[in-house]
Tab-separated table of N, CA and C in Angstrom:
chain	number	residue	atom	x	y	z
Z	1349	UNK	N	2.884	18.223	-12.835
Z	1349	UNK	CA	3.491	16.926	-12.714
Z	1349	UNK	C	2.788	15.996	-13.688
Z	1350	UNK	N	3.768	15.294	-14.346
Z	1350	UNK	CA	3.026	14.011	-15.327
Z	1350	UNK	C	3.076	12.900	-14.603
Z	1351	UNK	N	2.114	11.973	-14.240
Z	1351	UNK	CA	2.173	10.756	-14.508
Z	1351	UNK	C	1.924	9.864	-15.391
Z	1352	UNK	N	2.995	8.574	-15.331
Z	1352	UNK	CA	2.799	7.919	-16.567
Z	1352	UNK	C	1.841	6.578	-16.039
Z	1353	UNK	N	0.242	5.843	-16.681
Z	1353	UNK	CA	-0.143	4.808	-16.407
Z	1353	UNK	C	0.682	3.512	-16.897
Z	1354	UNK	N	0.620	2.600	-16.077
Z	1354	UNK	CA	1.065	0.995	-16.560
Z	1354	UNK	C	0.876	0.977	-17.306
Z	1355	UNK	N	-0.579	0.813	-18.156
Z	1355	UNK	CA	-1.229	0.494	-19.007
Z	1355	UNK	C	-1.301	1.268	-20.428
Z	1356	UNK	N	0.051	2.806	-20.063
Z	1356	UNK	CA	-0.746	3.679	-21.259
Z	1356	UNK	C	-1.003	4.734	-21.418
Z	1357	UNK	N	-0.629	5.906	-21.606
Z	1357	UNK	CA	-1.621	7.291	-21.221
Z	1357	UNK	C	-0.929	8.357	-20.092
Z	1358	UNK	N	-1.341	9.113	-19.692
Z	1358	UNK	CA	-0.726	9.695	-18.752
Z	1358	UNK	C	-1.673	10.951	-18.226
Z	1359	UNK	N	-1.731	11.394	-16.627
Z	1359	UNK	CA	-2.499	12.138	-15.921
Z	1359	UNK	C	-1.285	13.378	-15.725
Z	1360	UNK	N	-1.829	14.404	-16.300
Z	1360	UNK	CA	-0.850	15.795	-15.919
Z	1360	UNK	C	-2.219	16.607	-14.645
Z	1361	UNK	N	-1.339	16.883	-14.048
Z	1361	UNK	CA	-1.416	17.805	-12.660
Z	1361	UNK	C	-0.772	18.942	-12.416
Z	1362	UNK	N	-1.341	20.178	-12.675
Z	1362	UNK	CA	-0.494	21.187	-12.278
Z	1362	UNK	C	-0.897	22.158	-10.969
Z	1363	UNK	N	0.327	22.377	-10.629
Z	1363	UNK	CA	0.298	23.241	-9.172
Z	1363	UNK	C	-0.433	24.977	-9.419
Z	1364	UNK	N	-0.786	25.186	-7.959
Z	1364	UNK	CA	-1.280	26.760	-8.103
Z	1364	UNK	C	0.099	27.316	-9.288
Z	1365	UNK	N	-1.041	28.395	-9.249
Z	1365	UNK	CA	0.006	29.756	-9.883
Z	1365	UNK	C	0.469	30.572	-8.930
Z	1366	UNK	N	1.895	31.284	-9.501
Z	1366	UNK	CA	2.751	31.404	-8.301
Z	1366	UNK	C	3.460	32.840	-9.096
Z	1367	UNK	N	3.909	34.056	-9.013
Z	1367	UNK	CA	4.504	34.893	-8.705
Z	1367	UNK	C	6.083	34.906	-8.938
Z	1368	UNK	N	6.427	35.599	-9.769
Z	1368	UNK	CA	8.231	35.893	-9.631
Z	1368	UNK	C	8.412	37.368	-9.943
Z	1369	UNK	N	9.151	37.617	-8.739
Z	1369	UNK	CA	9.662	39.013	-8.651
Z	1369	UNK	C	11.162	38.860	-8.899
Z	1370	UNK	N	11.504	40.710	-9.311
Z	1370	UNK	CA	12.851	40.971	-9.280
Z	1370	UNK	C	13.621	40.607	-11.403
Z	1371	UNK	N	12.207	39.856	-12.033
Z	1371	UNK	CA	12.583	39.935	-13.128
Z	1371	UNK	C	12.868	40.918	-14.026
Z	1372	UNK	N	13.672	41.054	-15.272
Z	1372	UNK	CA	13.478	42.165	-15.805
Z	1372	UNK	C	13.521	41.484	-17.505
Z	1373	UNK	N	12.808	42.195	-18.408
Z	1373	UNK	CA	12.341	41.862	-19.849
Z	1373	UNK	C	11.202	42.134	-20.171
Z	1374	UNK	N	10.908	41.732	-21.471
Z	1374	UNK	CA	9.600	42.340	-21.956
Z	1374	UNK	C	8.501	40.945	-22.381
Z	1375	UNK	N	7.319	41.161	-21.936
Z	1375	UNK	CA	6.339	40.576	-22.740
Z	1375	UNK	C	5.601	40.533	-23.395
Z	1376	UNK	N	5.384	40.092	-24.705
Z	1376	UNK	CA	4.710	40.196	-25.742
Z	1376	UNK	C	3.107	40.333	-25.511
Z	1377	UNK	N	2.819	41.357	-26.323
Z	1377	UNK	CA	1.093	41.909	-26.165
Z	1377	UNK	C	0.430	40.498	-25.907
Z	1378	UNK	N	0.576	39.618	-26.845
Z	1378	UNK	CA	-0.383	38.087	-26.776
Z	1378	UNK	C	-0.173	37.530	-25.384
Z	1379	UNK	N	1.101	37.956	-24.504
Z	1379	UNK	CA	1.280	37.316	-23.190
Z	1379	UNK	C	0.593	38.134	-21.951
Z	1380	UNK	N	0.771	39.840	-22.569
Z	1380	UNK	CA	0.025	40.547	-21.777
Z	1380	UNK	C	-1.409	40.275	-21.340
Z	1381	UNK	N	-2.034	40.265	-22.785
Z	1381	UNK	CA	-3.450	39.924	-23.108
Z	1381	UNK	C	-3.770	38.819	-22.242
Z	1382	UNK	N	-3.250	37.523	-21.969
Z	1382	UNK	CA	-3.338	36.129	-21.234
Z	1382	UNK	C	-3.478	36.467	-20.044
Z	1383	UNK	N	-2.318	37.388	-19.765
Z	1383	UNK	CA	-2.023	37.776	-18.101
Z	1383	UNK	C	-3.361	37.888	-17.437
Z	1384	UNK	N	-3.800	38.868	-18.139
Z	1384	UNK	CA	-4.837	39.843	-17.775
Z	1384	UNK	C	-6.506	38.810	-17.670
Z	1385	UNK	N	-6.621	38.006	-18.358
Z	1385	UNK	CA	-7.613	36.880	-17.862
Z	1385	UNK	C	-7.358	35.799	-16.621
Z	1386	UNK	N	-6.092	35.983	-16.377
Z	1386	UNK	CA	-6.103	34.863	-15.536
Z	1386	UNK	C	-6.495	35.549	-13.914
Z	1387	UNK	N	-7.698	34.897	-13.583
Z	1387	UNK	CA	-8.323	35.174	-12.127
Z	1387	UNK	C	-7.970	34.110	-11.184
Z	1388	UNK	N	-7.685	34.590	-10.057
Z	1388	UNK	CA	-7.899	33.698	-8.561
Z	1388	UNK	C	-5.524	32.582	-8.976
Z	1389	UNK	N	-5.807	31.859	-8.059
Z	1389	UNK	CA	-4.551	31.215	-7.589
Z	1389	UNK	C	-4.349	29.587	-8.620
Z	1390	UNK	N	-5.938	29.327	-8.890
Z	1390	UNK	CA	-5.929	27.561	-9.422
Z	1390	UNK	C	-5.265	27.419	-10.545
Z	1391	UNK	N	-4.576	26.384	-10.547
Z	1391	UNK	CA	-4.095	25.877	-12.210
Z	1391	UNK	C	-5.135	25.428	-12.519
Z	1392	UNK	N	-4.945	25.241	-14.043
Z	1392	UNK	CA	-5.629	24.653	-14.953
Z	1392	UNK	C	-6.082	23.246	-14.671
Z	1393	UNK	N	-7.740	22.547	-14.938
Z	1393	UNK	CA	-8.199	21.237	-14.030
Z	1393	UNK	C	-6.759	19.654	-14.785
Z	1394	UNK	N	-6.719	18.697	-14.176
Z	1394	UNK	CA	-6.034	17.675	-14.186
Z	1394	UNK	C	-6.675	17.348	-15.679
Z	1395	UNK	N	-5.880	16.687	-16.466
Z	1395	UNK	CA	-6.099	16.437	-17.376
Z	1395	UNK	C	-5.512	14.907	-17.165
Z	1396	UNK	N	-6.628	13.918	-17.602
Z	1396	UNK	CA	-6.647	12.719	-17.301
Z	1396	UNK	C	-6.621	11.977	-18.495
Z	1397	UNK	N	-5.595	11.540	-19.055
Z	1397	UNK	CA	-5.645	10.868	-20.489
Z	1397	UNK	C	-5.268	9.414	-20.897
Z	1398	UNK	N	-5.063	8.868	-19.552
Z	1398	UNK	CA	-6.050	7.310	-19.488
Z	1398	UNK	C	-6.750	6.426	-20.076
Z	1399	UNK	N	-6.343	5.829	-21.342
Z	1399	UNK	CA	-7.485	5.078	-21.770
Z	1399	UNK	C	-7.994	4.340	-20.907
Z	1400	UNK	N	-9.050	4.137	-20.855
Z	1400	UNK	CA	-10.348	3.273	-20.064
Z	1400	UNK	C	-10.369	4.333	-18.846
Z	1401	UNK	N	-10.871	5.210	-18.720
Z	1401	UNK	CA	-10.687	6.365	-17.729
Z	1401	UNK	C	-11.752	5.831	-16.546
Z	1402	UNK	N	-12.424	5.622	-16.936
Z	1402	UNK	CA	-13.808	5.173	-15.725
Z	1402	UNK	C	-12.700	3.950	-14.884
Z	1403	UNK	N	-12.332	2.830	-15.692
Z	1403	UNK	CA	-11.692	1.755	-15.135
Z	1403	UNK	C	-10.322	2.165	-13.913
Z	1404	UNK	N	-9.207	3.152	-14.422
Z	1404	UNK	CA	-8.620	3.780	-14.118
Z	1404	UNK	C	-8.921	4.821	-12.915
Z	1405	UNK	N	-9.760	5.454	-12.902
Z	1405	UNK	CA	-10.566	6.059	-11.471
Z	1405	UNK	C	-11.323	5.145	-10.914
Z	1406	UNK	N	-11.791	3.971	-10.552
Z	1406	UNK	CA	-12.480	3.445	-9.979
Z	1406	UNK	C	-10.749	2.643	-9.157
Z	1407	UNK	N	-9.940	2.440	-9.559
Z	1407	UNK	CA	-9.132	1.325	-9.088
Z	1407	UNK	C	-7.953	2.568	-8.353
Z	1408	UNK	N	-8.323	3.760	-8.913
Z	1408	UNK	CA	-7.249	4.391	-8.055
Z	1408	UNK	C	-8.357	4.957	-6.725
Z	1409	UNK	N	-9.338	5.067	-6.936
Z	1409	UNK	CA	-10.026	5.182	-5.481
Z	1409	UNK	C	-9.903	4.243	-4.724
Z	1410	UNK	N	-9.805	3.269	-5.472
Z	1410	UNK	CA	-9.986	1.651	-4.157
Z	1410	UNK	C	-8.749	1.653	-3.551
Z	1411	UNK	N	-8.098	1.690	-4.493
Z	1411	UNK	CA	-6.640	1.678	-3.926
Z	1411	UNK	C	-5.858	2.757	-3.460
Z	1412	UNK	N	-5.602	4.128	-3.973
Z	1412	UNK	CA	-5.281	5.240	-3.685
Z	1412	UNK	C	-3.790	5.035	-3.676
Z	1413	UNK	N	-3.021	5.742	-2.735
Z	1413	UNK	CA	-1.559	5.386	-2.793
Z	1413	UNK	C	-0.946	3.946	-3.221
Z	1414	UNK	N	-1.906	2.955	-2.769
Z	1414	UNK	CA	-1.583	2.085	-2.343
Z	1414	UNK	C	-1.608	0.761	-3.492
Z	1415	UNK	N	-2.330	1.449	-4.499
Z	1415	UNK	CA	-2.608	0.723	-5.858
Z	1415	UNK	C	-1.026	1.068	-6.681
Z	1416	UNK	N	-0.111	2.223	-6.664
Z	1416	UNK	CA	0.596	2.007	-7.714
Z	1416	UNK	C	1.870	1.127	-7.154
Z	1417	UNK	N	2.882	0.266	-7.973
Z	1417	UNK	CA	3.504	-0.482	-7.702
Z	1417	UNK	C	4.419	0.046	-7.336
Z	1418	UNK	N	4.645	-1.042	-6.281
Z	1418	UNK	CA	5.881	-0.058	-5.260
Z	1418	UNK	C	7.241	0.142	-6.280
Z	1419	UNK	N	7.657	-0.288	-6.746
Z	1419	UNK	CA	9.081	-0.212	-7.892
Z	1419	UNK	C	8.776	1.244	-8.607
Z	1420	UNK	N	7.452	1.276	-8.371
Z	1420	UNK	CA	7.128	2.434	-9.687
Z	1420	UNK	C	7.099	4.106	-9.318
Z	1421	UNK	N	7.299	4.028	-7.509
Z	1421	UNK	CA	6.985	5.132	-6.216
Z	1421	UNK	C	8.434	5.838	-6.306
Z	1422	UNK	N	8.099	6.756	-6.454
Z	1422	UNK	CA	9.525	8.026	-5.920
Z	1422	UNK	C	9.103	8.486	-4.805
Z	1423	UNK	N	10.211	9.376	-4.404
Z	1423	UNK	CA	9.982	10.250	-2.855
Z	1423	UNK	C	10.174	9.717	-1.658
Z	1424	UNK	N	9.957	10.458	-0.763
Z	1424	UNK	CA	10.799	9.927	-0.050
Z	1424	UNK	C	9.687	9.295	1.124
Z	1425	UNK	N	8.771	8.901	1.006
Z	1425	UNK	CA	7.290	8.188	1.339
Z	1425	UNK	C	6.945	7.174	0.013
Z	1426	UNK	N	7.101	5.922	0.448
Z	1426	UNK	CA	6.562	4.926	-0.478
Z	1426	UNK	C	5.191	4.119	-0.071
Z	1427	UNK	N	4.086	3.327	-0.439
Z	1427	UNK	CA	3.238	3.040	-0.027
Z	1427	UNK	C	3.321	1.485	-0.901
Z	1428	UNK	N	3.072	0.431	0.117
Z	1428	UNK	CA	3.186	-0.903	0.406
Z	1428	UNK	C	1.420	-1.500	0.420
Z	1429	UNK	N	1.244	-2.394	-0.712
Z	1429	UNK	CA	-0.105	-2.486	-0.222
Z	1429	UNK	C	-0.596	-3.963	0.934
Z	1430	UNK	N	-1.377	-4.072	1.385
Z	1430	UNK	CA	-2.108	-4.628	2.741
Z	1430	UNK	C	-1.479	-6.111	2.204
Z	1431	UNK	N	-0.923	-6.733	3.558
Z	1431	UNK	CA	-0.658	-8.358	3.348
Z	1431	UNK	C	-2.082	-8.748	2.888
Z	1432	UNK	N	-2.133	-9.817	1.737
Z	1432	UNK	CA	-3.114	-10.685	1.653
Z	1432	UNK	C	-3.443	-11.817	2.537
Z	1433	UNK	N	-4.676	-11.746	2.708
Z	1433	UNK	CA	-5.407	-12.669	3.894
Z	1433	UNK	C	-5.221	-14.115	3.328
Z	1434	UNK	N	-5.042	-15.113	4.007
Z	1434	UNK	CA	-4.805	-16.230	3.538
Z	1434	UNK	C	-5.849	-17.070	3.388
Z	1435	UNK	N	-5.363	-17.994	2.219
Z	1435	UNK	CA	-6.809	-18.679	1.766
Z	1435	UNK	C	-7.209	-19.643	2.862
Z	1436	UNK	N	-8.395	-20.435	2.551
Z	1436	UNK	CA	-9.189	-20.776	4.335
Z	1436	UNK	C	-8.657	-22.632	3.329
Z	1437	UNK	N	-8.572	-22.745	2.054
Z	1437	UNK	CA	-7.836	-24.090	1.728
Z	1437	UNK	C	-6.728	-23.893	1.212
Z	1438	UNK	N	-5.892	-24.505	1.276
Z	1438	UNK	CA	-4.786	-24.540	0.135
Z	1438	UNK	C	-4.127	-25.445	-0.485
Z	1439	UNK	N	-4.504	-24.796	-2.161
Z	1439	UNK	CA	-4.601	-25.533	-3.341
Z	1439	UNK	C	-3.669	-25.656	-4.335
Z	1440	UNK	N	-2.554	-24.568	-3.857
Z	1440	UNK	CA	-1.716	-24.943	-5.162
Z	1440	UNK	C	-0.555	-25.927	-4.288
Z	1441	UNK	N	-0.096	-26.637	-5.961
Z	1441	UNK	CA	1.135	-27.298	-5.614
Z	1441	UNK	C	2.631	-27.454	-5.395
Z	1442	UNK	N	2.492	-26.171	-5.675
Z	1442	UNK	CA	4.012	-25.174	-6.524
Z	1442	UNK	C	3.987	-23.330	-6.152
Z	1443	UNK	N	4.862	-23.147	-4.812
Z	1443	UNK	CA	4.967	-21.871	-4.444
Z	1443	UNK	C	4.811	-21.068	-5.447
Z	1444	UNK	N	4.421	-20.205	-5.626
Z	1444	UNK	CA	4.674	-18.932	-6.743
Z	1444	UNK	C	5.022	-17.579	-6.220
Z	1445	UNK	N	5.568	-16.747	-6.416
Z	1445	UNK	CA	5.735	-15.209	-5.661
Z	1445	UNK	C	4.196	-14.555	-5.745
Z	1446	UNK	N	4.371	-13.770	-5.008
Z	1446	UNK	CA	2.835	-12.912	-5.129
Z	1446	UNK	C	3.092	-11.679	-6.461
Z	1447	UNK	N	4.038	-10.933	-6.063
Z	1447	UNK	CA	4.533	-10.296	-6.599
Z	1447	UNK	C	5.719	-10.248	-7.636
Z	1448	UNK	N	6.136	-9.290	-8.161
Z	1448	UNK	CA	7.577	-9.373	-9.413
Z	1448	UNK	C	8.575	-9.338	-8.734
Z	1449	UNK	N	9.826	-9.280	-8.637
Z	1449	UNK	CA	10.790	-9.557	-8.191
Z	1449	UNK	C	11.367	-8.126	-8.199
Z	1450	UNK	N	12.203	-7.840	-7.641
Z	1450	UNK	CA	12.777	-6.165	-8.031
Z	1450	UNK	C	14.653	-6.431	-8.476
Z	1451	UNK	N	15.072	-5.909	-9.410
Z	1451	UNK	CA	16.416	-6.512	-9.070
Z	1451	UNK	C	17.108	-5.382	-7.960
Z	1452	UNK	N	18.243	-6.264	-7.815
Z	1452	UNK	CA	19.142	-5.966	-6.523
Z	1452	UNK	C	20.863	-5.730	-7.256
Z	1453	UNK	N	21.433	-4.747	-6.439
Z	1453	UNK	CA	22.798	-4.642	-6.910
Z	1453	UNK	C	23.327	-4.681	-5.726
Z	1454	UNK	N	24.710	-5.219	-5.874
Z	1454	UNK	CA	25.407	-5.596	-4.330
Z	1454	UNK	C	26.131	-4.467	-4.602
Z	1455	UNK	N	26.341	-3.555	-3.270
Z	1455	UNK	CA	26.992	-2.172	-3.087
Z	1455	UNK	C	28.703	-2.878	-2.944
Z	1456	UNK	N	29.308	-2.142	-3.904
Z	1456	UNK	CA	30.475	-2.363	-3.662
Z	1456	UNK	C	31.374	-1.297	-3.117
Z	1457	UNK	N	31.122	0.236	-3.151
Z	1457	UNK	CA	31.346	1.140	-2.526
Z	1457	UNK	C	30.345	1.847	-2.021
Z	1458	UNK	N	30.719	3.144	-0.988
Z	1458	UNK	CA	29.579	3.913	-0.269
Z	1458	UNK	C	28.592	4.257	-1.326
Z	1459	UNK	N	27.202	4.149	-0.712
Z	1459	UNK	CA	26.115	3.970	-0.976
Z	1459	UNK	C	25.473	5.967	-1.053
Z	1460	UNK	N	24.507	6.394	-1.736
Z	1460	UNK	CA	24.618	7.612	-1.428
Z	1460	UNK	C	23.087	7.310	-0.302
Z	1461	UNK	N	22.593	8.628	0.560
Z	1461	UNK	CA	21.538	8.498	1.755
Z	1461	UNK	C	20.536	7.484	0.495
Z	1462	UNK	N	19.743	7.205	1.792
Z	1462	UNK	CA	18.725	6.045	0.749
Z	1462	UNK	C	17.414	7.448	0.399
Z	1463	UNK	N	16.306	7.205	-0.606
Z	1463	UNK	CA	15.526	7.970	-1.150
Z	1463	UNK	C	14.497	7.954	-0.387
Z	1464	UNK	N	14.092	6.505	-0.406
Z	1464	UNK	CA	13.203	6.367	0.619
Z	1464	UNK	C	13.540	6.226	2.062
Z	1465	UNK	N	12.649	6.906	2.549
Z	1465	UNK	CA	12.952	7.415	4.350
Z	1465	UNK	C	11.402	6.195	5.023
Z	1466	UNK	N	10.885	6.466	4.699
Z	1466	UNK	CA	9.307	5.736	5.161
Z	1466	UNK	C	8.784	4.938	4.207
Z	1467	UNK	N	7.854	3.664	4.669
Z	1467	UNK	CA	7.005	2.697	3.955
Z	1467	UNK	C	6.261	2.991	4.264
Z	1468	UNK	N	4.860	3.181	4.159
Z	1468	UNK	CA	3.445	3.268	5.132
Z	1468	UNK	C	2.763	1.809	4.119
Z	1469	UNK	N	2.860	1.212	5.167
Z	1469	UNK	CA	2.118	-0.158	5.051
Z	1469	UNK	C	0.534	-0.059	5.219
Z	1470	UNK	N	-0.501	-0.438	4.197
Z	1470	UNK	CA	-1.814	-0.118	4.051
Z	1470	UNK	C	-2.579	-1.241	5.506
Z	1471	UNK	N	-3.328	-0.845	5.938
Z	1471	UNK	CA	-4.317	-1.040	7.242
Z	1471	UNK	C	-5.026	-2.179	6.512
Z	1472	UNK	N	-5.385	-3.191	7.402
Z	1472	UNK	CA	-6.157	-4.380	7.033
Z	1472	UNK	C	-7.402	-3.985	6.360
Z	1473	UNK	N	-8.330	-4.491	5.485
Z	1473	UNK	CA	-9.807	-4.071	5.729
Z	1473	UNK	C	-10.597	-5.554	5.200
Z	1474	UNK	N	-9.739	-6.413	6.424
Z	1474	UNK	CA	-10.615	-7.230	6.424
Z	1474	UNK	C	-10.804	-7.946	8.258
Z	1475	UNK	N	-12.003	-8.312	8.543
Z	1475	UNK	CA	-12.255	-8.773	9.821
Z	1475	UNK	C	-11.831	-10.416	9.851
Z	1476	UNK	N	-11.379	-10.128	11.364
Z	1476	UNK	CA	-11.219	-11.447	12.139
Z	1476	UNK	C	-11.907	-12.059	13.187
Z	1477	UNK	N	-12.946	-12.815	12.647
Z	1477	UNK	CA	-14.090	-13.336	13.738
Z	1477	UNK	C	-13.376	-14.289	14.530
Z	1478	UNK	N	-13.705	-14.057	16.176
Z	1478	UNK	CA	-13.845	-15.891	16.779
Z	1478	UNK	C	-14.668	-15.896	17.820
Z	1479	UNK	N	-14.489	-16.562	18.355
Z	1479	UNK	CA	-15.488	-17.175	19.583
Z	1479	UNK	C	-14.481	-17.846	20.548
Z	1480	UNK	N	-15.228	-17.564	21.823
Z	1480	UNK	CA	-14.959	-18.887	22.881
Z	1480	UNK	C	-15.061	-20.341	22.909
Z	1481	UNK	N	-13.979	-21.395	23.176
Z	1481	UNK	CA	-14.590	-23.049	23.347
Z	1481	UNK	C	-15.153	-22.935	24.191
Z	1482	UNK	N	-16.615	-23.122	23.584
Z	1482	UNK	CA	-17.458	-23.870	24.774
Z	1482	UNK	C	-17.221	-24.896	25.038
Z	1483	UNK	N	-16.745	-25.883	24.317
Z	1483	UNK	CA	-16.582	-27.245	24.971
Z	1483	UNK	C	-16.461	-27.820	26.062
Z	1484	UNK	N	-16.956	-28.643	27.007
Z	1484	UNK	CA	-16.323	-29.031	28.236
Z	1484	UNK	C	-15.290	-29.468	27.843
Z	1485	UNK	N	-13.996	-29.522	28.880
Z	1485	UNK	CA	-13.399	-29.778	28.981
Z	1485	UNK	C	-13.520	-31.570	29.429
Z	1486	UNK	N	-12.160	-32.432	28.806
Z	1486	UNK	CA	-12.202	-33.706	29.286
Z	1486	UNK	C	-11.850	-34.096	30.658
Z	1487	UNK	N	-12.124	-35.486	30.630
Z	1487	UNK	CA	-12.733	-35.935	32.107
Z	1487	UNK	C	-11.166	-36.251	32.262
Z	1488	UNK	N	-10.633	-36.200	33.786
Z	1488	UNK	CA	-9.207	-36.587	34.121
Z	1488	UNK	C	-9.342	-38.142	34.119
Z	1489	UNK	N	-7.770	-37.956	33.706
Z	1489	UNK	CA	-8.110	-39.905	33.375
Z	1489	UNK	C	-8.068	-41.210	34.450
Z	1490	UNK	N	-8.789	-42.063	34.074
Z	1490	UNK	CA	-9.559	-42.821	34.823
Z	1490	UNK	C	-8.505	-44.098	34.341
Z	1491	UNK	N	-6.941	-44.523	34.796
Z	1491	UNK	CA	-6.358	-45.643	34.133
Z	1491	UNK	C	-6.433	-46.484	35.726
Z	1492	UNK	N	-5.668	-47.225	35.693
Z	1492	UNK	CA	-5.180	-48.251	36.551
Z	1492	UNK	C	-3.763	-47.922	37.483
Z	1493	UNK	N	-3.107	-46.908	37.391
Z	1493	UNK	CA	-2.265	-46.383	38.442
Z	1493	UNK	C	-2.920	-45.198	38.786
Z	1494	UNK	N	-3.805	-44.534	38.522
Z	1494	UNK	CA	-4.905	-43.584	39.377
Z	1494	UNK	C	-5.549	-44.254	40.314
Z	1495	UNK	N	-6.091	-45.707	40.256
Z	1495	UNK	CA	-7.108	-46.333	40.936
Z	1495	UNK	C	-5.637	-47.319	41.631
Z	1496	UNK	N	-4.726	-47.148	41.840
Z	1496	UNK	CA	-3.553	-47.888	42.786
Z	1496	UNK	C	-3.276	-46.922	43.743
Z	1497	UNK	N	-2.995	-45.134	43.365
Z	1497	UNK	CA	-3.104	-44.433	43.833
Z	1497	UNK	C	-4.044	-44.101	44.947
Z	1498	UNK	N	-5.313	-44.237	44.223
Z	1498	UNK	CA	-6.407	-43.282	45.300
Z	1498	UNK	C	-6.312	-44.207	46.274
Z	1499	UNK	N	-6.356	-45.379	46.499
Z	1499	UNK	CA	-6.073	-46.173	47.591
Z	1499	UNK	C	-5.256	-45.474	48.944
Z	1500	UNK	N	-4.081	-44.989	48.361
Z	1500	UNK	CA	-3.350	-44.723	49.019
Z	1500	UNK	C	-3.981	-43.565	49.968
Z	1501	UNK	N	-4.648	-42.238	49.957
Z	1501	UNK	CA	-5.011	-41.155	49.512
Z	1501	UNK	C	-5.573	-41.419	51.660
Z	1502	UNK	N	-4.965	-40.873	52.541
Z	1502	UNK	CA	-5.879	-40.436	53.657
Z	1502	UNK	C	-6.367	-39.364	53.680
């Protein structure tokens, strides 16, 4: 499998080696010769061709699924990254989106099944402190139809 980076470059991944029976043809001595070195089930290691490769593995660990942009996800599992925690002031003056916009087409006939089946929405990893009011509570009020009242009071 290739992937292509945002930025550039691309990570190939290949699956075990795998077996086909029932073929029939010939293979060339140079293919024989190959055959015959290849030990055990593993493909060949990931080839990571990434410029800024350190930068690029550090941000896909942090992030993992959850770093590539959702527009950019096939299959039928997409990954959504964590609502952002909200700022403790707020400073701007002029809404902005967080994100890009995706475009939209209005279905004008049947639609085929959708691709994506599941979102998995990423887990908080941030804490929410509080505490109890200690405060006393205020005193009940002390007006001038309370004190007409208590009069009354046997």
């Amino acid at each position: 499998m290739i992937s292509v980076g945002k930025k550039g470059g691309q990570v190939i991944n290949y699956s075990e080696r795998f077996s086909l029976t029932g073929m029939t043809g010939v293979f060339s001595k140079a293919a024989l010769d190959g055959l015959k070195t290849v030990k055990g089930t593993d493909g060949p290691p990931t080839e990571n061709q990434i410029a800024g490769q350190d930068a690029a593995k550090e941000d896909a660990d942090a992030d993992g699924l959850f770093g590539v942009a959702y527009t950019l996800q096939t299959g039928p599992t997409r990954y959504a990254p964590m609502q952002q925690q909200p700022p403790t002031k707020i400073t701007a003056k002029v809404a902005t989106p967080l994100f890009p916009t995706s475009s939209a087409k209005i279905a004008t006939t049947w639609l085929p099944p959708p691709v994506a089946l599941t979102t998995m929405t990423e887990s908080a990893t941030y804490v929410v402190t509080s505490r109890e009011n200690d405060a006393s509570p205020a005193p009940h009020p002390n007006d001038d139809m309370a004190k007409y009242l208590a009069r009354w009071k046997d």
